[in-house]
Amino acid sequence: LSVPDHRERVLTIPNALTMARILSAPYIGYLIVQQDYGLALAGCVVLGLTDALDGYIARKYSMQSFVGSIIDPAADKALMTTLTLALAYGGLLPTPLAVVIIGRDVALSLAAFFIRWATLPGPKTLKRYFDLSIPSVEVRPTAISKWNTALQLVLMGATLASPVFGVPASFVGLVGLQWLTGATTVISGLGYLTSKDAVHRLTKAEVARRLPKPPVLPKRK
């Protein structure tokens, strides 16, 4: 039996800013491949500020959404994947570390596809599966994943800045950061796959609270 769909607003300012970050990631990668490291670094700073801005707007004006909980980390991963591939291609990032980072993201993406299908309210169809206005789960980053995300951002920023400021790739601080990032990447990936709190299935009451409230019509006198 099918149940009535619970839908939420998808087109919000935070979600629009997040989509802009996703669409900008390939251009950052292009700049790195072209060895325009200064402009690529400036672009990353702008995207970082945009990330903070969309989160602030979502919290300030109660625009949090199921869609936002999915595409916001997806935007981070789009930029991280682009930076990882581009920097590894340019020889600035060790290939084994790049494989660990990309491999973790691929594994989590496959798990997310399965979880979305398993928690989708019936009837289960591809159209409803890709309809992000129908919320079913909420992704809750674990503590170690937050640290790992921060370390990855610092590593990518430091690696990208190294040719701009003339820092050698063999610099001990950079090498240490690479090892630390690699270790937390593996630990956080295992944490997402084993933690019961990382992916939360939304209840009907939680879904109802996320839906936009209908306009209140004035009472007739």
mmCIF file with all atom_site columns, C-alpha atoms in Angstrom:
data_model
loop_
_atom_site.group_PDB
_atom_site.id
_atom_site.type_symbol
_atom_site.label_atom_id
_atom_site.label_alt_id
_atom_site.label_comp_id
_atom_site.label_asym_id
_atom_site.label_entity_id
_atom_site.label_seq_id
_atom_site.pdbx_PDB_ins_code
_atom_site.Cartn_x
_atom_site.Cartn_y
_atom_site.Cartn_z
_atom_site.occupancy
_atom_site.B_iso_or_equiv
_atom_site.pdbx_formal_charge
_atom_site.auth_seq_id
_atom_site.auth_comp_id
_atom_site.auth_asym_id
_atom_site.auth_atom_id
_atom_site.pdbx_PDB_model_num
ATOM 1   C CA . LEU A 1 1   ? 0.000   0.000  0.000   1.00 0.00 ? 1   LEU A CA 1
ATOM 2   C CA . SER A 1 2   ? 1.181   3.479  -0.775  1.00 0.00 ? 2   SER A CA 1
ATOM 3   C CA . VAL A 1 3   ? 1.201   6.286  1.729   1.00 0.00 ? 3   VAL A CA 1
ATOM 4   C CA . PRO A 1 4   ? 0.700   10.013 1.086   1.00 0.00 ? 4   PRO A CA 1
ATOM 5   C CA . ASP A 1 5   ? 3.928   11.709 0.052   1.00 0.00 ? 5   ASP A CA 1
ATOM 6   C CA . HIS A 1 6   ? 5.511   14.149 2.445   1.00 0.00 ? 6   HIS A CA 1
ATOM 7   C CA . ARG A 1 7   ? 7.318   16.773 0.406   1.00 0.00 ? 7   ARG A CA 1
ATOM 8   C CA . GLU A 1 8   ? 9.489   19.697 1.397   1.00 0.00 ? 8   GLU A CA 1
ATOM 9   C CA . ARG A 1 9   ? 10.737  22.788 -0.366  1.00 0.00 ? 9   ARG A CA 1
ATOM 10  C CA . VAL A 1 10  ? 13.787  22.125 -2.518  1.00 0.00 ? 10  VAL A CA 1
ATOM 11  C CA . LEU A 1 11  ? 14.460  25.536 -4.077  1.00 0.00 ? 11  LEU A CA 1
ATOM 12  C CA . THR A 1 12  ? 15.908  27.526 -1.186  1.00 0.00 ? 12  THR A CA 1
ATOM 13  C CA . ILE A 1 13  ? 18.776  30.011 -0.994  1.00 0.00 ? 13  ILE A CA 1
ATOM 14  C CA . PRO A 1 14  ? 21.075  27.618 0.939   1.00 0.00 ? 14  PRO A CA 1
ATOM 15  C CA . ASN A 1 15  ? 20.427  24.826 -1.585  1.00 0.00 ? 15  ASN A CA 1
ATOM 16  C CA . ALA A 1 16  ? 21.066  27.222 -4.493  1.00 0.00 ? 16  ALA A CA 1
ATOM 17  C CA . LEU A 1 17  ? 24.402  28.280 -2.978  1.00 0.00 ? 17  LEU A CA 1
ATOM 18  C CA . THR A 1 18  ? 25.308  24.645 -2.428  1.00 0.00 ? 18  THR A CA 1
ATOM 19  C CA . MET A 1 19  ? 24.524  23.776 -6.060  1.00 0.00 ? 19  MET A CA 1
ATOM 20  C CA . ALA A 1 20  ? 26.698  26.699 -7.159  1.00 0.00 ? 20  ALA A CA 1
ATOM 21  C CA . ARG A 1 21  ? 29.586  25.154 -5.194  1.00 0.00 ? 21  ARG A CA 1
ATOM 22  C CA . ILE A 1 22  ? 29.062  21.819 -6.925  1.00 0.00 ? 22  ILE A CA 1
ATOM 23  C CA . LEU A 1 23  ? 29.032  23.418 -10.376 1.00 0.00 ? 23  LEU A CA 1
ATOM 24  C CA . SER A 1 24  ? 32.158  25.461 -9.594  1.00 0.00 ? 24  SER A CA 1
ATOM 25  C CA . ALA A 1 25  ? 34.294  22.479 -8.555  1.00 0.00 ? 25  ALA A CA 1
ATOM 26  C CA . PRO A 1 26  ? 35.279  21.357 -12.099 1.00 0.00 ? 26  PRO A CA 1
ATOM 27  C CA . TYR A 1 27  ? 36.558  24.850 -12.903 1.00 0.00 ? 27  TYR A CA 1
ATOM 28  C CA . ILE A 1 28  ? 38.813  24.753 -9.832  1.00 0.00 ? 28  ILE A CA 1
ATOM 29  C CA . GLY A 1 29  ? 40.190  21.443 -11.073 1.00 0.00 ? 29  GLY A CA 1
ATOM 30  C CA . TYR A 1 30  ? 40.794  22.937 -14.517 1.00 0.00 ? 30  TYR A CA 1
ATOM 31  C CA . LEU A 1 31  ? 42.785  25.801 -13.003 1.00 0.00 ? 31  LEU A CA 1
ATOM 32  C CA . ILE A 1 32  ? 44.987  23.356 -11.078 1.00 0.00 ? 32  ILE A CA 1
ATOM 33  C CA . VAL A 1 33  ? 45.654  21.239 -14.165 1.00 0.00 ? 33  VAL A CA 1
ATOM 34  C CA . GLN A 1 34  ? 46.622  24.445 -15.970 1.00 0.00 ? 34  GLN A CA 1
ATOM 35  C CA . GLN A 1 35  ? 48.958  25.213 -13.039 1.00 0.00 ? 35  GLN A CA 1
ATOM 36  C CA . ASP A 1 36  ? 47.117  28.442 -12.232 1.00 0.00 ? 36  ASP A CA 1
ATOM 37  C CA . TYR A 1 37  ? 47.508  27.696 -8.541  1.00 0.00 ? 37  TYR A CA 1
ATOM 38  C CA . GLY A 1 38  ? 46.964  31.247 -7.288  1.00 0.00 ? 38  GLY A CA 1
ATOM 39  C CA . LEU A 1 39  ? 43.556  31.637 -8.917  1.00 0.00 ? 39  LEU A CA 1
ATOM 40  C CA . ALA A 1 40  ? 42.561  28.108 -7.890  1.00 0.00 ? 40  ALA A CA 1
ATOM 41  C CA . LEU A 1 41  ? 43.477  28.899 -4.284  1.00 0.00 ? 41  LEU A CA 1
ATOM 42  C CA . ALA A 1 42  ? 41.414  32.098 -4.384  1.00 0.00 ? 42  ALA A CA 1
ATOM 43  C CA . GLY A 1 43  ? 38.481  30.126 -5.791  1.00 0.00 ? 43  GLY A CA 1
ATOM 44  C CA . CYS A 1 44  ? 38.697  27.626 -2.949  1.00 0.00 ? 44  CYS A CA 1
ATOM 45  C CA . VAL A 1 45  ? 38.580  30.466 -0.422  1.00 0.00 ? 45  VAL A CA 1
ATOM 46  C CA . VAL A 1 46  ? 35.427  31.838 -2.073  1.00 0.00 ? 46  VAL A CA 1
ATOM 47  C CA . LEU A 1 47  ? 33.784  28.408 -2.046  1.00 0.00 ? 47  LEU A CA 1
ATOM 48  C CA . GLY A 1 48  ? 34.697  27.997 1.617   1.00 0.00 ? 48  GLY A CA 1
ATOM 49  C CA . LEU A 1 49  ? 33.035  31.301 2.483   1.00 0.00 ? 49  LEU A CA 1
ATOM 50  C CA . THR A 1 50  ? 29.977  30.277 0.467   1.00 0.00 ? 50  THR A CA 1
ATOM 51  C CA . ASP A 1 51  ? 29.812  27.024 2.424   1.00 0.00 ? 51  ASP A CA 1
ATOM 52  C CA . ALA A 1 52  ? 29.755  28.941 5.696   1.00 0.00 ? 52  ALA A CA 1
ATOM 53  C CA . LEU A 1 53  ? 27.159  31.372 4.325   1.00 0.00 ? 53  LEU A CA 1
ATOM 54  C CA . ASP A 1 54  ? 24.638  28.759 3.202   1.00 0.00 ? 54  ASP A CA 1
ATOM 55  C CA . GLY A 1 55  ? 24.902  26.996 6.564   1.00 0.00 ? 55  GLY A CA 1
ATOM 56  C CA . TYR A 1 56  ? 24.306  30.284 8.403   1.00 0.00 ? 56  TYR A CA 1
ATOM 57  C CA . ILE A 1 57  ? 21.269  31.144 6.286   1.00 0.00 ? 57  ILE A CA 1
ATOM 58  C CA . ALA A 1 58  ? 19.812  27.651 6.731   1.00 0.00 ? 58  ALA A CA 1
ATOM 59  C CA . ARG A 1 59  ? 20.099  27.869 10.526  1.00 0.00 ? 59  ARG A CA 1
ATOM 60  C CA . LYS A 1 60  ? 19.112  31.527 10.845  1.00 0.00 ? 60  LYS A CA 1
ATOM 61  C CA . TYR A 1 61  ? 15.956  31.268 8.745   1.00 0.00 ? 61  TYR A CA 1
ATOM 62  C CA . SER A 1 62  ? 15.045  27.626 9.479   1.00 0.00 ? 62  SER A CA 1
ATOM 63  C CA . MET A 1 63  ? 15.744  26.462 5.928   1.00 0.00 ? 63  MET A CA 1
ATOM 64  C CA . GLN A 1 64  ? 17.294  23.116 6.886   1.00 0.00 ? 64  GLN A CA 1
ATOM 65  C CA . SER A 1 65  ? 16.065  20.331 4.649   1.00 0.00 ? 65  SER A CA 1
ATOM 66  C CA . PHE A 1 66  ? 16.563  16.696 3.721   1.00 0.00 ? 66  PHE A CA 1
ATOM 67  C CA . VAL A 1 67  ? 17.899  17.878 0.366   1.00 0.00 ? 67  VAL A CA 1
ATOM 68  C CA . GLY A 1 68  ? 20.373  20.163 2.106   1.00 0.00 ? 68  GLY A CA 1
ATOM 69  C CA . SER A 1 69  ? 21.596  17.345 4.354   1.00 0.00 ? 69  SER A CA 1
ATOM 70  C CA . ILE A 1 70  ? 22.414  15.380 1.200   1.00 0.00 ? 70  ILE A CA 1
ATOM 71  C CA . ILE A 1 71  ? 23.771  17.971 -1.256  1.00 0.00 ? 71  ILE A CA 1
ATOM 72  C CA . ASP A 1 72  ? 25.818  19.972 1.279   1.00 0.00 ? 72  ASP A CA 1
ATOM 73  C CA . PRO A 1 73  ? 28.218  17.105 2.026   1.00 0.00 ? 73  PRO A CA 1
ATOM 74  C CA . ALA A 1 74  ? 27.985  16.193 -1.678  1.00 0.00 ? 74  ALA A CA 1
ATOM 75  C CA . ALA A 1 75  ? 29.261  19.673 -2.546  1.00 0.00 ? 75  ALA A CA 1
ATOM 76  C CA . ASP A 1 76  ? 32.145  19.248 -0.111  1.00 0.00 ? 76  ASP A CA 1
ATOM 77  C CA . LYS A 1 77  ? 32.949  15.882 -1.664  1.00 0.00 ? 77  LYS A CA 1
ATOM 78  C CA . ALA A 1 78  ? 32.690  17.248 -5.202  1.00 0.00 ? 78  ALA A CA 1
ATOM 79  C CA . LEU A 1 79  ? 35.306  19.877 -4.380  1.00 0.00 ? 79  LEU A CA 1
ATOM 80  C CA . MET A 1 80  ? 37.424  17.431 -2.388  1.00 0.00 ? 80  MET A CA 1
ATOM 81  C CA . THR A 1 81  ? 37.347  14.837 -5.175  1.00 0.00 ? 81  THR A CA 1
ATOM 82  C CA . THR A 1 82  ? 38.223  17.474 -7.771  1.00 0.00 ? 82  THR A CA 1
ATOM 83  C CA . LEU A 1 83  ? 41.128  18.787 -5.695  1.00 0.00 ? 83  LEU A CA 1
ATOM 84  C CA . THR A 1 84  ? 42.374  15.274 -4.933  1.00 0.00 ? 84  THR A CA 1
ATOM 85  C CA . LEU A 1 85  ? 42.384  14.183 -8.574  1.00 0.00 ? 85  LEU A CA 1
ATOM 86  C CA . ALA A 1 86  ? 43.814  17.440 -9.903  1.00 0.00 ? 86  ALA A CA 1
ATOM 87  C CA . LEU A 1 87  ? 46.581  17.681 -7.283  1.00 0.00 ? 87  LEU A CA 1
ATOM 88  C CA . ALA A 1 88  ? 47.503  14.010 -7.725  1.00 0.00 ? 88  ALA A CA 1
ATOM 89  C CA . TYR A 1 89  ? 47.565  14.508 -11.503 1.00 0.00 ? 89  TYR A CA 1
ATOM 90  C CA . GLY A 1 90  ? 49.944  17.428 -11.028 1.00 0.00 ? 90  GLY A CA 1
ATOM 91  C CA . GLY A 1 91  ? 52.230  15.418 -8.754  1.00 0.00 ? 91  GLY A CA 1
ATOM 92  C CA . LEU A 1 92  ? 51.511  17.568 -5.704  1.00 0.00 ? 92  LEU A CA 1
ATOM 93  C CA . LEU A 1 93  ? 49.614  14.849 -3.807  1.00 0.00 ? 93  LEU A CA 1
ATOM 94  C CA . PRO A 1 94  ? 50.803  11.226 -3.326  1.00 0.00 ? 94  PRO A CA 1
ATOM 95  C CA . THR A 1 95  ? 48.811  8.799  -5.473  1.00 0.00 ? 95  THR A CA 1
ATOM 96  C CA . PRO A 1 96  ? 48.223  6.237  -2.647  1.00 0.00 ? 96  PRO A CA 1
ATOM 97  C CA . LEU A 1 97  ? 46.651  8.943  -0.496  1.00 0.00 ? 97  LEU A CA 1
ATOM 98  C CA . ALA A 1 98  ? 44.453  10.022 -3.388  1.00 0.00 ? 98  ALA A CA 1
ATOM 99  C CA . VAL A 1 99  ? 43.300  6.411  -3.827  1.00 0.00 ? 99  VAL A CA 1
ATOM 100 C CA . VAL A 1 100 ? 42.379  6.174  -0.115  1.00 0.00 ? 100 VAL A CA 1
ATOM 101 C CA . ILE A 1 101 ? 40.359  9.423  -0.204  1.00 0.00 ? 101 ILE A CA 1
ATOM 102 C CA . ILE A 1 102 ? 38.529  8.610  -3.440  1.00 0.00 ? 102 ILE A CA 1
ATOM 103 C CA . GLY A 1 103 ? 37.966  4.976  -2.441  1.00 0.00 ? 103 GLY A CA 1
ATOM 104 C CA . ARG A 1 104 ? 36.285  6.003  0.813   1.00 0.00 ? 104 ARG A CA 1
ATOM 105 C CA . ASP A 1 105 ? 33.967  8.399  -0.978  1.00 0.00 ? 105 ASP A CA 1
ATOM 106 C CA . VAL A 1 106 ? 33.008  5.793  -3.588  1.00 0.00 ? 106 VAL A CA 1
ATOM 107 C CA . ALA A 1 107 ? 32.186  3.246  -0.862  1.00 0.00 ? 107 ALA A CA 1
ATOM 108 C CA . LEU A 1 108 ? 30.045  5.768  1.046   1.00 0.00 ? 108 LEU A CA 1
ATOM 109 C CA . SER A 1 109 ? 28.256  6.833  -2.141  1.00 0.00 ? 109 SER A CA 1
ATOM 110 C CA . LEU A 1 110 ? 27.303  3.238  -2.949  1.00 0.00 ? 110 LEU A CA 1
ATOM 111 C CA . ALA A 1 111 ? 26.055  2.785  0.617   1.00 0.00 ? 111 ALA A CA 1
ATOM 112 C CA . ALA A 1 112 ? 23.997  5.987  0.342   1.00 0.00 ? 112 ALA A CA 1
ATOM 113 C CA . PHE A 1 113 ? 22.255  4.739  -2.819  1.00 0.00 ? 113 PHE A CA 1
ATOM 114 C CA . PHE A 1 114 ? 21.265  1.520  -1.027  1.00 0.00 ? 114 PHE A CA 1
ATOM 115 C CA . ILE A 1 115 ? 20.068  3.312  2.121   1.00 0.00 ? 115 ILE A CA 1
ATOM 116 C CA . ARG A 1 116 ? 17.958  5.759  0.097   1.00 0.00 ? 116 ARG A CA 1
ATOM 117 C CA . TRP A 1 117 ? 16.174  2.867  -1.630  1.00 0.00 ? 117 TRP A CA 1
ATOM 118 C CA . ALA A 1 118 ? 15.710  0.913  1.606   1.00 0.00 ? 118 ALA A CA 1
ATOM 119 C CA . THR A 1 119 ? 14.141  3.863  3.457   1.00 0.00 ? 119 THR A CA 1
ATOM 120 C CA . LEU A 1 120 ? 12.037  5.279  0.586   1.00 0.00 ? 120 LEU A CA 1
ATOM 121 C CA . PRO A 1 121 ? 8.297   5.169  1.429   1.00 0.00 ? 121 PRO A CA 1
ATOM 122 C CA . GLY A 1 122 ? 6.275   3.011  -0.954  1.00 0.00 ? 122 GLY A CA 1
ATOM 123 C CA . PRO A 1 123 ? 5.622   2.641  -3.763  1.00 0.00 ? 123 PRO A CA 1
ATOM 124 C CA . LYS A 1 124 ? 9.316   2.328  -4.649  1.00 0.00 ? 124 LYS A CA 1
ATOM 125 C CA . THR A 1 125 ? 9.904   3.711  -8.145  1.00 0.00 ? 125 THR A CA 1
ATOM 126 C CA . LEU A 1 126 ? 12.913  5.317  -9.813  1.00 0.00 ? 126 LEU A CA 1
ATOM 127 C CA . LYS A 1 127 ? 10.962  8.561  -10.196 1.00 0.00 ? 127 LYS A CA 1
ATOM 128 C CA . ARG A 1 128 ? 10.257  8.718  -6.480  1.00 0.00 ? 128 ARG A CA 1
ATOM 129 C CA . TYR A 1 129 ? 13.798  7.547  -5.703  1.00 0.00 ? 129 TYR A CA 1
ATOM 130 C CA . PHE A 1 130 ? 15.317  10.592 -7.414  1.00 0.00 ? 130 PHE A CA 1
ATOM 131 C CA . ASP A 1 131 ? 12.623  12.976 -6.151  1.00 0.00 ? 131 ASP A CA 1
ATOM 132 C CA . LEU A 1 132 ? 14.581  14.738 -3.407  1.00 0.00 ? 132 LEU A CA 1
ATOM 133 C CA . SER A 1 133 ? 11.468  16.547 -2.190  1.00 0.00 ? 133 SER A CA 1
ATOM 134 C CA . ILE A 1 134 ? 10.450  13.218 -0.592  1.00 0.00 ? 134 ILE A CA 1
ATOM 135 C CA . PRO A 1 135 ? 12.641  12.982 2.530   1.00 0.00 ? 135 PRO A CA 1
ATOM 136 C CA . SER A 1 136 ? 13.415  9.580  4.033   1.00 0.00 ? 136 SER A CA 1
ATOM 137 C CA . VAL A 1 137 ? 16.728  9.785  5.881   1.00 0.00 ? 137 VAL A CA 1
ATOM 138 C CA . GLU A 1 138 ? 19.060  12.350 7.387   1.00 0.00 ? 138 GLU A CA 1
ATOM 139 C CA . VAL A 1 139 ? 22.838  12.069 7.250   1.00 0.00 ? 139 VAL A CA 1
ATOM 140 C CA . ARG A 1 140 ? 24.470  12.985 10.547  1.00 0.00 ? 140 ARG A CA 1
ATOM 141 C CA . PRO A 1 141 ? 28.255  13.416 10.320  1.00 0.00 ? 141 PRO A CA 1
ATOM 142 C CA . THR A 1 142 ? 30.201  11.579 13.012  1.00 0.00 ? 142 THR A CA 1
ATOM 143 C CA . ALA A 1 143 ? 32.782  13.357 15.152  1.00 0.00 ? 143 ALA A CA 1
ATOM 144 C CA . ILE A 1 144 ? 35.715  11.661 13.438  1.00 0.00 ? 144 ILE A CA 1
ATOM 145 C CA . SER A 1 145 ? 34.267  12.476 10.008  1.00 0.00 ? 145 SER A CA 1
ATOM 146 C CA . LYS A 1 146 ? 34.108  16.156 10.937  1.00 0.00 ? 146 LYS A CA 1
ATOM 147 C CA . TRP A 1 147 ? 37.769  16.046 11.954  1.00 0.00 ? 147 TRP A CA 1
ATOM 148 C CA . ASN A 1 148 ? 38.620  14.203 8.763   1.00 0.00 ? 148 ASN A CA 1
ATOM 149 C CA . THR A 1 149 ? 36.773  16.749 6.632   1.00 0.00 ? 149 THR A CA 1
ATOM 150 C CA . ALA A 1 150 ? 38.664  19.559 8.364   1.00 0.00 ? 150 ALA A CA 1
ATOM 151 C CA . LEU A 1 151 ? 41.993  17.762 7.880   1.00 0.00 ? 151 LEU A CA 1
ATOM 152 C CA . GLN A 1 152 ? 41.253  17.104 4.216   1.00 0.00 ? 152 GLN A CA 1
ATOM 153 C CA . LEU A 1 153 ? 40.401  20.759 3.674   1.00 0.00 ? 153 LEU A CA 1
ATOM 154 C CA . VAL A 1 154 ? 43.580  21.870 5.442   1.00 0.00 ? 154 VAL A CA 1
ATOM 155 C CA . LEU A 1 155 ? 45.653  19.359 3.473   1.00 0.00 ? 155 LEU A CA 1
ATOM 156 C CA . MET A 1 156 ? 44.187  20.356 0.113   1.00 0.00 ? 156 MET A CA 1
ATOM 157 C CA . GLY A 1 157 ? 44.580  24.040 0.939   1.00 0.00 ? 157 GLY A CA 1
ATOM 158 C CA . ALA A 1 158 ? 48.173  23.595 2.126   1.00 0.00 ? 158 ALA A CA 1
ATOM 159 C CA . THR A 1 159 ? 49.054  21.434 -0.883  1.00 0.00 ? 159 THR A CA 1
ATOM 160 C CA . LEU A 1 160 ? 47.501  23.938 -3.273  1.00 0.00 ? 160 LEU A CA 1
ATOM 161 C CA . ALA A 1 161 ? 49.235  26.839 -1.523  1.00 0.00 ? 161 ALA A CA 1
ATOM 162 C CA . SER A 1 162 ? 52.658  25.158 -1.460  1.00 0.00 ? 162 SER A CA 1
ATOM 163 C CA . PRO A 1 163 ? 53.639  26.052 -5.061  1.00 0.00 ? 163 PRO A CA 1
ATOM 164 C CA . VAL A 1 164 ? 52.171  29.541 -4.613  1.00 0.00 ? 164 VAL A CA 1
ATOM 165 C CA . PHE A 1 165 ? 54.424  30.254 -1.620  1.00 0.00 ? 165 PHE A CA 1
ATOM 166 C CA . GLY A 1 166 ? 57.374  28.117 -2.708  1.00 0.00 ? 166 GLY A CA 1
ATOM 167 C CA . VAL A 1 167 ? 57.011  25.378 -0.065  1.00 0.00 ? 167 VAL A CA 1
ATOM 168 C CA . PRO A 1 168 ? 58.542  22.034 -1.193  1.00 0.00 ? 168 PRO A CA 1
ATOM 169 C CA . ALA A 1 169 ? 56.314  18.936 -1.329  1.00 0.00 ? 169 ALA A CA 1
ATOM 170 C CA . SER A 1 170 ? 58.805  17.140 0.970   1.00 0.00 ? 170 SER A CA 1
ATOM 171 C CA . PHE A 1 171 ? 58.225  19.640 3.784   1.00 0.00 ? 171 PHE A CA 1
ATOM 172 C CA . VAL A 1 172 ? 57.889  17.572 6.983   1.00 0.00 ? 172 VAL A CA 1
ATOM 173 C CA . GLY A 1 173 ? 54.740  19.383 8.132   1.00 0.00 ? 173 GLY A CA 1
ATOM 174 C CA . LEU A 1 174 ? 53.004  18.632 4.839   1.00 0.00 ? 174 LEU A CA 1
ATOM 175 C CA . VAL A 1 175 ? 54.063  14.982 4.894   1.00 0.00 ? 175 VAL A CA 1
ATOM 176 C CA . GLY A 1 176 ? 52.823  14.584 8.482   1.00 0.00 ? 176 GLY A CA 1
ATOM 177 C CA . LEU A 1 177 ? 49.495  16.123 7.526   1.00 0.00 ? 177 LEU A CA 1
ATOM 178 C CA . GLN A 1 178 ? 49.193  13.636 4.675   1.00 0.00 ? 178 GLN A CA 1
ATOM 179 C CA . TRP A 1 179 ? 49.652  10.660 7.018   1.00 0.00 ? 179 TRP A CA 1
ATOM 180 C CA . LEU A 1 180 ? 47.193  12.057 9.567   1.00 0.00 ? 180 LEU A CA 1
ATOM 181 C CA . THR A 1 181 ? 44.604  12.739 6.884   1.00 0.00 ? 181 THR A CA 1
ATOM 182 C CA . GLY A 1 182 ? 44.995  9.256  5.423   1.00 0.00 ? 182 GLY A CA 1
ATOM 183 C CA . ALA A 1 183 ? 44.504  7.603  8.826   1.00 0.00 ? 183 ALA A CA 1
ATOM 184 C CA . THR A 1 184 ? 41.377  9.598  9.724   1.00 0.00 ? 184 THR A CA 1
ATOM 185 C CA . THR A 1 185 ? 39.964  8.999  6.232   1.00 0.00 ? 185 THR A CA 1
ATOM 186 C CA . VAL A 1 186 ? 40.043  5.235  6.782   1.00 0.00 ? 186 VAL A CA 1
ATOM 187 C CA . ILE A 1 187 ? 38.694  5.481  10.360  1.00 0.00 ? 187 ILE A CA 1
ATOM 188 C CA . SER A 1 188 ? 35.853  7.840  9.413   1.00 0.00 ? 188 SER A CA 1
ATOM 189 C CA . GLY A 1 189 ? 34.839  5.660  6.477   1.00 0.00 ? 189 GLY A CA 1
ATOM 190 C CA . LEU A 1 190 ? 34.558  2.614  8.727   1.00 0.00 ? 190 LEU A CA 1
ATOM 191 C CA . GLY A 1 191 ? 32.667  4.722  11.261  1.00 0.00 ? 191 GLY A CA 1
ATOM 192 C CA . TYR A 1 192 ? 30.003  5.712  8.732   1.00 0.00 ? 192 TYR A CA 1
ATOM 193 C CA . LEU A 1 193 ? 29.495  2.097  7.706   1.00 0.00 ? 193 LEU A CA 1
ATOM 194 C CA . THR A 1 194 ? 29.257  0.757  11.278  1.00 0.00 ? 194 THR A CA 1
ATOM 195 C CA . SER A 1 195 ? 27.669  3.605  13.282  1.00 0.00 ? 195 SER A CA 1
ATOM 196 C CA . LYS A 1 196 ? 23.935  3.426  13.992  1.00 0.00 ? 196 LYS A CA 1
ATOM 197 C CA . ASP A 1 197 ? 23.713  7.214  14.415  1.00 0.00 ? 197 ASP A CA 1
ATOM 198 C CA . ALA A 1 198 ? 25.379  8.340  11.171  1.00 0.00 ? 198 ALA A CA 1
ATOM 199 C CA . VAL A 1 199 ? 22.250  7.725  9.067   1.00 0.00 ? 199 VAL A CA 1
ATOM 200 C CA . HIS A 1 200 ? 18.929  8.482  10.761  1.00 0.00 ? 200 HIS A CA 1
ATOM 201 C CA . ARG A 1 201 ? 15.641  7.321  9.293   1.00 0.00 ? 201 ARG A CA 1
ATOM 202 C CA . LEU A 1 202 ? 13.126  10.143 9.580   1.00 0.00 ? 202 LEU A CA 1
ATOM 203 C CA . THR A 1 203 ? 9.883   9.484  11.432  1.00 0.00 ? 203 THR A CA 1
ATOM 204 C CA . LYS A 1 204 ? 6.548   10.824 10.180  1.00 0.00 ? 204 LYS A CA 1
ATOM 205 C CA . ALA A 1 205 ? 6.626   13.508 12.884  1.00 0.00 ? 205 ALA A CA 1
ATOM 206 C CA . GLU A 1 206 ? 10.136  14.611 11.868  1.00 0.00 ? 206 GLU A CA 1
ATOM 207 C CA . VAL A 1 207 ? 9.107   14.755 8.221   1.00 0.00 ? 207 VAL A CA 1
ATOM 208 C CA . ALA A 1 208 ? 6.027   16.829 9.098   1.00 0.00 ? 208 ALA A CA 1
ATOM 209 C CA . ARG A 1 209 ? 8.166   19.357 10.995  1.00 0.00 ? 209 ARG A CA 1
ATOM 210 C CA . ARG A 1 210 ? 10.363  19.839 7.911   1.00 0.00 ? 210 ARG A CA 1
ATOM 211 C CA . LEU A 1 211 ? 7.504   20.560 5.538   1.00 0.00 ? 211 LEU A CA 1
ATOM 212 C CA . PRO A 1 212 ? 6.719   24.192 4.650   1.00 0.00 ? 212 PRO A CA 1
ATOM 213 C CA . LYS A 1 213 ? 3.752   25.443 6.639   1.00 0.00 ? 213 LYS A CA 1
ATOM 214 C CA . PRO A 1 214 ? 0.657   26.327 4.577   1.00 0.00 ? 214 PRO A CA 1
ATOM 215 C CA . PRO A 1 215 ? -0.242  30.047 4.488   1.00 0.00 ? 215 PRO A CA 1
ATOM 216 C CA . VAL A 1 216 ? -2.734  31.176 7.098   1.00 0.00 ? 216 VAL A CA 1
ATOM 217 C CA . LEU A 1 217 ? -5.772  32.676 5.408   1.00 0.00 ? 217 LEU A CA 1
ATOM 218 C CA . PRO A 1 218 ? -7.436  35.690 7.047   1.00 0.00 ? 218 PRO A CA 1
ATOM 219 C CA . LYS A 1 219 ? -10.717 34.936 8.755   1.00 0.00 ? 219 LYS A CA 1
ATOM 220 C CA . ARG A 1 220 ? -13.817 36.322 7.165   1.00 0.00 ? 220 ARG A CA 1
ATOM 221 C CA . LYS A 1 221 ? -15.661 38.848 9.196   1.00 0.00 ? 221 LYS A CA 1
#
